[in-house]
Amino acid sequence: MVERTALVNGTILTPVKKIEEGIILIENGKIKKVGKASQIRIPENTETIDVKGNYISPGFIDLHLHGSWGGDVTTGLEEDLLKISAGLVKCGTTSFLPTTLSAPLNKIREVVHCVQETMKKNLPGAKILGVHLEGPYINPNQKGAQNPEHIILPDPKDYLGLLDEFPCIKRVSAAPEIPGGLELGRELKRRGIVASIAHSDATYQEVLAAIESGYTHATHIYSGMSGVQRISAYRVTGVVESVLLLDELTTEMIADGHHLPPSLMRLVLKSKGLDKVCLVTDSMAAAGLGPGEYDLGGLKVIVEAGIPEIFEIATEEKNYVAKLADRSAFASSVATMDQLVRNMVKFVGLNILDAVKLATINPARLQGLKTTGVLAEGMDADLTVFDREVNIKLTMVAGEIKFRG
Ligand SMILES: [Zn+2]
């Protein structure tokens, strides 16, 4: 039997274009038709949902997430992944890349194995796209909240086995300038895995070499990367400026209203254009839970509201942030994708269509996803419905309603 649903009376953000008074017709989990109400005939025996003029956009795609809704990716437990999957749909996210942290290799293997097994199952909410390894192959000088005890150099004897055993590894964030970093980049490229410059002290020349070896992306711009520095009388270009300058690289922003002030987010968008930037939460288990003390890969983390006066904006009380116990650095974030999209409109001044691009079609394109990220015929019916303030009303994964607000 054909299962058919129609979402009617929506403002559709495909997000290549905006369609007022639009209809989306869904058949057996796939999008059958998208268009103006006047152009689409709804067949008989179709369940019809009136979205009352709200926006309909592709479900958000989060390529960098360590946890949320009480679930922690790094435990290597299925129950944590299920908690995350179930929670994310409340924020409009329909697919994500669970992301590891620097840890002993056997622990990383355990976590990746758990993701590989869990993603085969029928999940309660958002889909798992695979694994994003962040570390352990990073530069200790740019460790951020990564545990320095577990940062190591990339050795093919270790990572070839890992990559062979786990085809679910889809992205690796690593520092290209450390010994073996370029060789790792070449191997990732050969396998079609996204290689991303991360926690890196590279110079401009080293970033060029990274691009030649296969790196295509840069992880959380401005966080864990070198900027321009003066060495004796000379300026040396860092990773930040290289990423802004070089068209070969895409990047991502933690747009939680804490990591980057609006001016820097605008600078990133102005330099890279609207097609080469995506929004990521980089969130940890406390995302969605509120303030308190939590554990992040063995490090104590405080979640609280409030920002210093020098910051350009006063974010709202509920815009929490996670910091290391001594408050010296951010420790991941407690953001959710709906919040990031809202921030792009509120603080950066983007229109809603452009803000949605950064959370849907852009991550899909840079990660090479073929069936999600755009509302178009033949794509998976992964979508979310929200009001003018990006409050999520409904989320659908492969045509199934997973959340209704
Ligand atoms: Zn990081």
Short mmCIF file of C-alpha atoms and ligand atoms in Angstrom, two decimals:
data_model
loop_
_atom_site.label_atom_id
_atom_site.label_comp_id
_atom_site.label_asym_id
_atom_site.label_seq_id
_atom_site.Cartn_x
_atom_site.Cartn_y
_atom_site.Cartn_z
CA MET A 1 0.00 0.00 0.00
CA VAL A 2 1.22 3.47 -0.83
CA GLU A 3 1.66 5.70 2.22
CA ARG A 4 0.97 9.26 1.28
CA THR A 5 1.18 12.49 3.26
CA ALA A 6 0.76 16.07 2.13
CA LEU A 7 1.99 19.10 4.05
CA VAL A 8 -0.16 22.01 2.96
CA ASN A 9 -0.28 25.75 3.55
CA GLY A 10 3.47 26.07 4.14
CA THR A 11 6.14 28.61 3.25
CA ILE A 12 8.65 26.22 1.75
CA LEU A 13 12.39 26.92 1.99
CA THR A 14 13.80 24.30 -0.38
CA PRO A 15 16.33 26.13 0.44
CA VAL A 16 17.39 27.02 -3.09
CA LYS A 17 14.18 29.01 -3.28
CA LYS A 18 11.17 30.08 -1.25
CA ILE A 19 7.67 28.93 -2.23
CA GLU A 20 4.70 30.71 -0.64
CA GLU A 21 1.49 28.74 -0.15
CA GLY A 22 3.36 25.58 -0.91
CA ILE A 23 2.57 21.89 -0.76
CA ILE A 24 4.91 18.97 -0.23
CA LEU A 25 3.62 15.59 -1.26
CA ILE A 26 5.35 12.60 0.31
CA GLU A 27 5.08 8.99 -0.84
CA ASN A 28 6.68 6.05 0.94
CA GLY A 29 9.19 8.21 2.79
CA LYS A 30 10.31 10.14 -0.28
CA ILE A 31 9.35 13.55 -1.58
CA LYS A 32 7.07 13.12 -4.56
CA LYS A 33 6.26 16.75 -5.35
CA VAL A 34 7.10 20.24 -4.11
CA GLY A 35 5.36 23.33 -5.40
CA LYS A 36 2.64 25.92 -5.21
CA ALA A 37 -0.77 24.80 -4.02
CA SER A 38 -2.24 25.87 -7.34
CA GLN A 39 0.04 23.46 -9.23
CA ILE A 40 -0.23 20.28 -7.17
CA ARG A 41 -3.20 17.96 -7.06
CA ILE A 42 -3.41 15.94 -3.86
CA PRO A 43 -4.47 12.34 -4.64
CA GLU A 44 -7.22 10.61 -2.71
CA ASN A 45 -6.24 8.66 0.44
CA THR A 46 -3.60 11.17 1.40
CA GLU A 47 -3.10 12.20 5.02
CA THR A 48 -3.10 15.99 4.99
CA ILE A 49 -1.29 18.14 7.54
CA ASP A 50 -2.01 21.88 7.60
CA VAL A 51 1.17 23.67 8.73
CA LYS A 52 -0.70 26.98 9.02
CA GLY A 53 1.65 29.21 7.08
CA ASN A 54 4.76 28.11 9.00
CA TYR A 55 8.08 27.47 7.29
CA ILE A 56 8.93 24.02 5.96
CA SER A 57 12.64 23.40 5.47
CA PRO A 58 14.83 20.34 5.02
CA GLY A 59 15.70 18.80 8.38
CA PHE A 60 18.88 20.26 9.84
CA ILE A 61 22.11 18.33 9.43
CA ASP A 62 24.68 18.51 12.24
CA LEU A 63 28.14 17.33 11.17
CA HIS A 64 29.82 17.93 14.53
CA LEU A 65 28.11 16.70 17.67
CA HIS A 66 29.60 15.00 20.75
CA GLY A 67 26.32 14.62 22.56
CA SER A 68 23.04 16.20 23.56
CA TRP A 69 19.83 15.56 25.52
CA GLY A 70 21.80 13.66 28.16
CA GLY A 71 23.40 11.33 25.61
CA ASP A 72 27.21 11.28 25.29
CA VAL A 73 28.68 9.85 22.07
CA THR A 74 31.99 9.04 23.80
CA THR A 75 30.56 6.47 26.21
CA GLY A 76 30.26 3.96 23.39
CA LEU A 77 26.80 2.98 24.61
CA GLU A 78 23.82 2.50 22.33
CA GLU A 79 21.43 4.05 24.88
CA ASP A 80 23.30 7.35 24.59
CA LEU A 81 22.97 7.42 20.81
CA LEU A 82 19.26 6.65 21.12
CA LYS A 83 18.80 9.53 23.57
CA ILE A 84 20.55 11.89 21.16
CA SER A 85 18.56 10.67 18.16
CA ALA A 86 15.27 11.10 20.04
CA GLY A 87 16.19 14.54 21.37
CA LEU A 88 17.55 16.10 18.19
CA VAL A 89 14.26 15.99 16.30
CA LYS A 90 12.81 18.39 18.88
CA CYS A 91 15.29 20.93 17.49
CA GLY A 92 14.64 20.17 13.82
CA THR A 93 17.73 18.03 13.27
CA THR A 94 17.07 14.96 11.12
CA SER A 95 20.59 13.63 10.65
CA PHE A 96 23.93 13.93 12.41
CA LEU A 97 27.51 12.72 12.59
CA PRO A 98 28.28 11.51 16.12
CA THR A 99 31.72 12.93 16.87
CA THR A 100 34.48 11.40 19.00
CA LEU A 101 37.12 13.21 21.07
CA SER A 102 40.80 12.45 21.58
CA ALA A 103 40.85 9.22 23.60
CA PRO A 104 42.89 5.98 23.74
CA LEU A 105 42.57 4.21 20.36
CA ASN A 106 40.86 1.17 21.83
CA LYS A 107 38.23 3.47 23.36
CA ILE A 108 37.70 5.24 20.03
CA ARG A 109 37.33 1.85 18.35
CA GLU A 110 34.66 0.90 20.90
CA VAL A 111 32.72 4.12 20.27
CA VAL A 112 32.90 3.77 16.48
CA HIS A 113 31.81 0.15 16.69
CA CYS A 114 28.79 1.17 18.74
CA VAL A 115 27.79 3.84 16.21
CA GLN A 116 28.24 1.41 13.32
CA GLU A 117 25.91 -1.10 14.96
CA THR A 118 23.35 1.46 16.15
CA MET A 119 22.98 3.18 12.79
CA LYS A 120 21.64 -0.06 11.29
CA LYS A 121 18.70 0.04 13.68
CA ASN A 122 15.35 1.76 13.51
CA LEU A 123 16.13 4.94 15.43
CA PRO A 124 13.65 6.94 17.51
CA GLY A 125 14.48 10.26 15.81
CA ALA A 126 17.35 11.69 13.79
CA LYS A 127 19.36 9.45 11.46
CA ILE A 128 23.01 8.69 12.10
CA LEU A 129 25.13 9.48 9.05
CA GLY A 130 28.32 7.82 10.29
CA VAL A 131 31.19 8.86 12.54
CA HIS A 132 33.23 12.03 12.67
CA LEU A 133 36.61 11.44 14.34
CA GLU A 134 37.81 14.65 15.98
CA GLY A 135 41.31 13.84 17.17
CA PRO A 136 43.40 12.14 18.38
CA TYR A 137 45.63 13.36 15.50
CA ILE A 138 45.75 17.04 16.42
CA ASN A 139 48.30 19.63 17.50
CA PRO A 140 48.63 19.79 21.32
CA ASN A 141 49.32 23.56 21.02
CA GLN A 142 45.72 23.98 19.84
CA LYS A 143 44.11 21.35 22.04
CA GLY A 144 41.15 23.45 23.25
CA ALA A 145 39.00 21.13 25.36
CA GLN A 146 40.59 17.94 23.98
CA ASN A 147 42.34 15.85 26.65
CA PRO A 148 46.11 16.30 25.96
CA GLU A 149 46.95 12.87 27.41
CA HIS A 150 45.33 11.21 24.41
CA ILE A 151 46.66 13.35 21.56
CA ILE A 152 48.96 11.25 19.33
CA LEU A 153 50.63 11.34 15.91
CA PRO A 154 48.86 9.63 13.00
CA ASP A 155 50.48 6.26 12.39
CA PRO A 156 49.21 4.27 9.38
CA LYS A 157 49.63 1.12 11.47
CA ASP A 158 46.82 2.43 13.69
CA TYR A 159 44.49 4.30 11.37
CA LEU A 160 44.52 1.98 8.34
CA GLY A 161 43.07 -0.82 10.46
CA LEU A 162 40.51 1.51 11.97
CA LEU A 163 39.38 2.83 8.57
CA ASP A 164 39.27 -0.69 7.09
CA GLU A 165 37.21 -2.04 9.94
CA PHE A 166 34.75 0.85 10.12
CA PRO A 167 33.41 2.16 6.81
CA CYS A 168 31.03 4.28 8.90
CA ILE A 169 33.88 6.78 9.46
CA LYS A 170 32.89 9.64 7.14
CA ARG A 171 34.92 12.54 8.39
CA VAL A 172 38.23 13.05 10.23
CA SER A 173 39.29 16.31 11.89
CA ALA A 174 43.09 16.40 12.15
CA ALA A 175 46.07 18.77 12.16
CA PRO A 176 47.82 18.49 8.77
CA GLU A 177 51.12 20.00 9.95
CA ILE A 178 51.99 17.31 12.52
CA PRO A 179 54.26 14.47 11.31
CA GLY A 180 52.12 12.09 9.23
CA GLY A 181 49.27 14.62 8.87
CA LEU A 182 49.55 14.96 5.08
CA GLU A 183 49.84 11.21 4.56
CA LEU A 184 46.65 10.83 6.60
CA GLY A 185 44.95 13.44 4.37
CA ARG A 186 45.91 11.51 1.22
CA GLU A 187 44.56 8.26 2.66
CA LEU A 188 41.26 9.90 3.67
CA LYS A 189 40.85 11.43 0.22
CA ARG A 190 41.55 8.06 -1.41
CA ARG A 191 38.72 6.55 0.64
CA GLY A 192 36.26 9.40 0.06
CA ILE A 193 36.33 10.46 3.72
CA VAL A 194 36.12 14.20 4.41
CA ALA A 195 39.49 15.42 5.76
CA SER A 196 39.13 18.55 7.87
CA ILE A 197 41.82 20.84 9.26
CA ALA A 198 41.32 20.97 13.03
CA HIS A 199 43.08 21.95 16.22
CA SER A 200 45.94 23.09 14.03
CA ASP A 201 48.86 25.49 14.22
CA ALA A 202 49.55 25.34 10.47
CA THR A 203 51.02 28.26 8.54
CA TYR A 204 49.69 29.36 5.14
CA GLN A 205 52.21 27.13 3.34
CA GLU A 206 51.20 24.19 5.47
CA VAL A 207 47.52 24.80 4.70
CA LEU A 208 48.35 24.82 0.96
CA ALA A 209 50.12 21.47 1.40
CA ALA A 210 47.08 20.18 3.31
CA ILE A 211 44.77 21.14 0.43
CA GLU A 212 47.08 19.38 -2.05
CA SER A 213 47.03 16.25 0.08
CA GLY A 214 43.21 16.14 0.29
CA TYR A 215 41.92 18.34 3.11
CA THR A 216 38.74 20.12 1.97
CA HIS A 217 37.20 21.54 5.14
CA ALA A 218 38.16 23.39 8.31
CA THR A 219 36.65 22.46 11.67
CA HIS A 220 34.95 25.15 13.81
CA ILE A 221 36.64 28.23 12.37
CA TYR A 222 38.47 30.39 14.95
CA SER A 223 38.36 27.63 17.57
CA GLY A 224 41.51 25.54 17.96
CA MET A 225 43.41 27.13 15.09
CA SER A 226 46.29 29.56 14.61
CA GLY A 227 45.76 33.11 13.49
CA VAL A 228 48.20 35.60 12.02
CA GLN A 229 51.26 36.02 14.24
CA ARG A 230 54.36 38.14 14.21
CA ILE A 231 57.64 36.21 14.21
CA SER A 232 60.56 38.67 14.56
CA ALA A 233 59.56 41.42 12.12
CA TYR A 234 57.44 39.19 9.84
CA ARG A 235 53.72 38.41 9.80
CA VAL A 236 52.94 34.73 9.38
CA THR A 237 49.48 33.82 8.10
CA GLY A 238 47.67 31.27 10.24
CA VAL A 239 44.90 28.75 9.64
CA VAL A 240 42.09 31.28 10.21
CA GLU A 241 43.20 33.66 7.45
CA SER A 242 44.05 30.77 5.13
CA VAL A 243 40.55 29.35 5.52
CA LEU A 244 38.97 32.74 4.88
CA LEU A 245 41.12 33.26 1.80
CA LEU A 246 41.24 29.91 0.06
CA ASP A 247 38.22 28.88 -2.03
CA GLU A 248 39.29 25.24 -1.91
CA LEU A 249 38.18 25.03 1.71
CA THR A 250 34.71 24.95 3.21
CA THR A 251 34.23 25.63 6.90
CA GLU A 252 31.79 25.49 9.80
CA MET A 253 30.79 27.89 12.57
CA ILE A 254 29.62 27.19 16.10
CA ALA A 255 27.00 29.94 15.90
CA ASP A 256 25.80 29.57 19.50
CA GLY A 257 26.12 33.27 20.29
CA HIS A 258 29.20 32.66 22.45
CA HIS A 259 32.01 31.15 20.37
CA LEU A 260 31.99 33.94 17.78
CA PRO A 261 30.68 37.50 17.93
CA PRO A 262 28.37 38.52 15.08
CA SER A 263 31.13 40.55 13.39
CA LEU A 264 33.36 37.48 13.02
CA MET A 265 30.46 35.39 11.74
CA ARG A 266 29.77 38.11 9.18
CA LEU A 267 33.44 38.15 8.22
CA VAL A 268 33.38 34.39 7.67
CA LEU A 269 30.26 34.64 5.49
CA LYS A 270 31.62 37.62 3.56
CA SER A 271 34.90 35.84 2.85
CA LYS A 272 33.58 32.37 2.13
CA GLY A 273 30.20 33.19 0.61
CA LEU A 274 26.90 31.58 1.53
CA ASP A 275 27.70 28.25 -0.11
CA LYS A 276 30.85 27.26 1.76
CA VAL A 277 29.87 27.65 5.39
CA CYS A 278 27.76 25.39 7.55
CA LEU A 279 26.44 25.60 11.08
CA VAL A 280 27.44 22.99 13.63
CA THR A 281 26.56 22.69 17.29
CA ASP A 282 29.76 20.92 18.48
CA SER A 283 27.46 20.16 21.41
CA MET A 284 28.01 17.93 24.42
CA ALA A 285 25.62 15.83 26.49
CA ALA A 286 24.22 18.82 28.38
CA ALA A 287 22.72 20.44 25.26
CA GLY A 288 18.99 20.69 25.81
CA LEU A 289 19.33 20.11 29.59
CA GLY A 290 20.13 23.53 31.11
CA PRO A 291 22.85 24.79 33.48
CA GLY A 292 24.96 22.69 35.88
CA GLU A 293 28.20 20.68 36.11
CA TYR A 294 28.91 17.92 33.60
CA ASP A 295 31.65 15.57 32.43
CA LEU A 296 33.17 15.89 28.94
CA GLY A 297 35.56 13.05 28.05
CA GLY A 298 36.92 13.05 31.64
CA LEU A 299 37.08 16.86 31.97
CA LYS A 300 34.81 18.76 34.35
CA VAL A 301 32.66 21.28 32.51
CA ILE A 302 30.38 24.07 33.75
CA VAL A 303 27.26 25.07 31.84
CA GLU A 304 26.01 28.58 32.56
CA ALA A 305 24.50 31.65 30.96
CA GLY A 306 26.09 35.07 30.73
CA ILE A 307 28.78 36.68 28.63
CA PRO A 308 31.33 39.44 29.29
CA GLU A 309 30.51 43.02 28.42
CA ILE A 310 33.14 43.21 25.69
CA PHE A 311 31.10 40.74 23.63
CA GLU A 312 28.97 42.43 20.98
CA ILE A 313 25.64 40.96 21.92
CA ALA A 314 23.73 40.14 25.04
CA THR A 315 22.39 36.66 24.40
CA GLU A 316 19.30 35.55 26.23
CA GLU A 317 19.32 33.69 29.53
CA LYS A 318 18.60 30.37 27.84
CA ASN A 319 21.57 30.75 25.47
CA TYR A 320 23.85 28.67 27.74
CA VAL A 321 27.48 27.89 27.13
CA ALA A 322 29.82 25.12 28.35
CA LYS A 323 33.21 26.10 29.81
CA LEU A 324 36.14 24.23 31.32
CA ALA A 325 36.02 24.21 35.14
CA ASP A 326 38.49 27.14 35.39
CA ARG A 327 36.46 29.02 32.74
CA SER A 328 39.61 29.39 30.60
CA ALA A 329 38.05 27.98 27.43
CA PHE A 330 34.77 26.84 25.95
CA ALA A 331 34.26 23.11 26.22
CA SER A 332 32.17 22.16 23.24
CA SER A 333 28.74 23.83 23.36
CA VAL A 334 25.19 23.26 24.55
CA ALA A 335 23.64 24.67 21.38
CA THR A 336 20.95 23.11 19.22
CA MET A 337 20.54 23.57 15.45
CA ASP A 338 17.28 25.55 15.69
CA GLN A 339 19.06 28.00 17.97
CA LEU A 340 21.94 28.38 15.48
CA VAL A 341 19.55 29.14 12.62
CA ARG A 342 17.71 31.65 14.83
CA ASN A 343 21.01 33.28 15.80
CA MET A 344 21.98 33.75 12.16
CA VAL A 345 18.79 35.72 11.61
CA LYS A 346 18.81 37.61 14.91
CA PHE A 347 22.47 38.41 15.40
CA VAL A 348 24.01 38.19 11.93
CA GLY A 349 21.11 39.64 9.94
CA LEU A 350 20.68 36.84 7.40
CA ASN A 351 17.27 36.23 5.87
CA ILE A 352 15.67 32.94 6.86
CA LEU A 353 16.32 31.30 3.49
CA ASP A 354 20.08 31.91 3.70
CA ALA A 355 20.19 30.90 7.36
CA VAL A 356 18.52 27.59 6.50
CA LYS A 357 21.03 26.93 3.68
CA LEU A 358 23.83 26.90 6.24
CA ALA A 359 22.08 24.14 8.19
CA THR A 360 20.82 21.96 5.33
CA ILE A 361 22.07 22.04 1.73
CA ASN A 362 25.58 23.19 2.67
CA PRO A 363 26.38 20.42 5.16
CA ALA A 364 24.77 17.91 2.77
CA ARG A 365 26.97 19.06 -0.10
CA LEU A 366 30.25 19.19 1.78
CA GLN A 367 29.63 15.78 3.32
CA GLY A 368 28.58 14.33 -0.05
CA LEU A 369 25.05 13.38 1.09
CA LYS A 370 22.90 12.51 -1.90
CA THR A 371 19.40 12.03 -0.48
CA THR A 372 18.91 14.71 2.15
CA GLY A 373 19.40 18.46 2.65
CA VAL A 374 17.06 19.71 -0.09
CA LEU A 375 13.29 19.59 -0.50
CA ALA A 376 13.04 18.25 -4.03
CA GLU A 377 11.45 15.34 -5.86
CA GLY A 378 13.09 12.01 -5.08
CA MET A 379 14.83 13.13 -1.90
CA ASP A 380 14.20 11.55 1.52
CA ALA A 381 11.32 13.28 3.28
CA ASP A 382 13.57 14.65 6.04
CA LEU A 383 12.04 17.96 6.97
CA THR A 384 11.09 20.28 9.77
CA VAL A 385 8.33 22.86 10.28
CA PHE A 386 8.88 26.01 12.34
CA ASP A 387 7.45 29.44 13.00
CA ARG A 388 8.98 32.90 12.38
CA GLU A 389 11.11 32.58 15.56
CA VAL A 390 12.34 29.11 14.53
CA ASN A 391 10.31 27.31 17.19
CA ILE A 392 10.06 23.74 15.90
CA LYS A 393 6.50 22.51 15.35
CA LEU A 394 7.02 19.22 13.56
CA THR A 395 9.93 17.08 12.38
CA MET A 396 9.78 14.24 9.92
CA VAL A 397 12.49 11.70 9.16
CA ALA A 398 12.06 9.66 5.97
CA GLY A 399 8.38 10.58 5.89
CA GLU A 400 7.70 9.53 9.48
CA ILE A 401 6.65 12.15 12.02
CA LYS A 402 9.23 11.95 14.81
CA PHE A 403 8.28 15.11 16.68
CA ARG A 404 5.25 17.30 17.03
CA GLY A 405 5.40 20.43 19.20
ZN ZN B 1 37.11 20.78 18.42
#
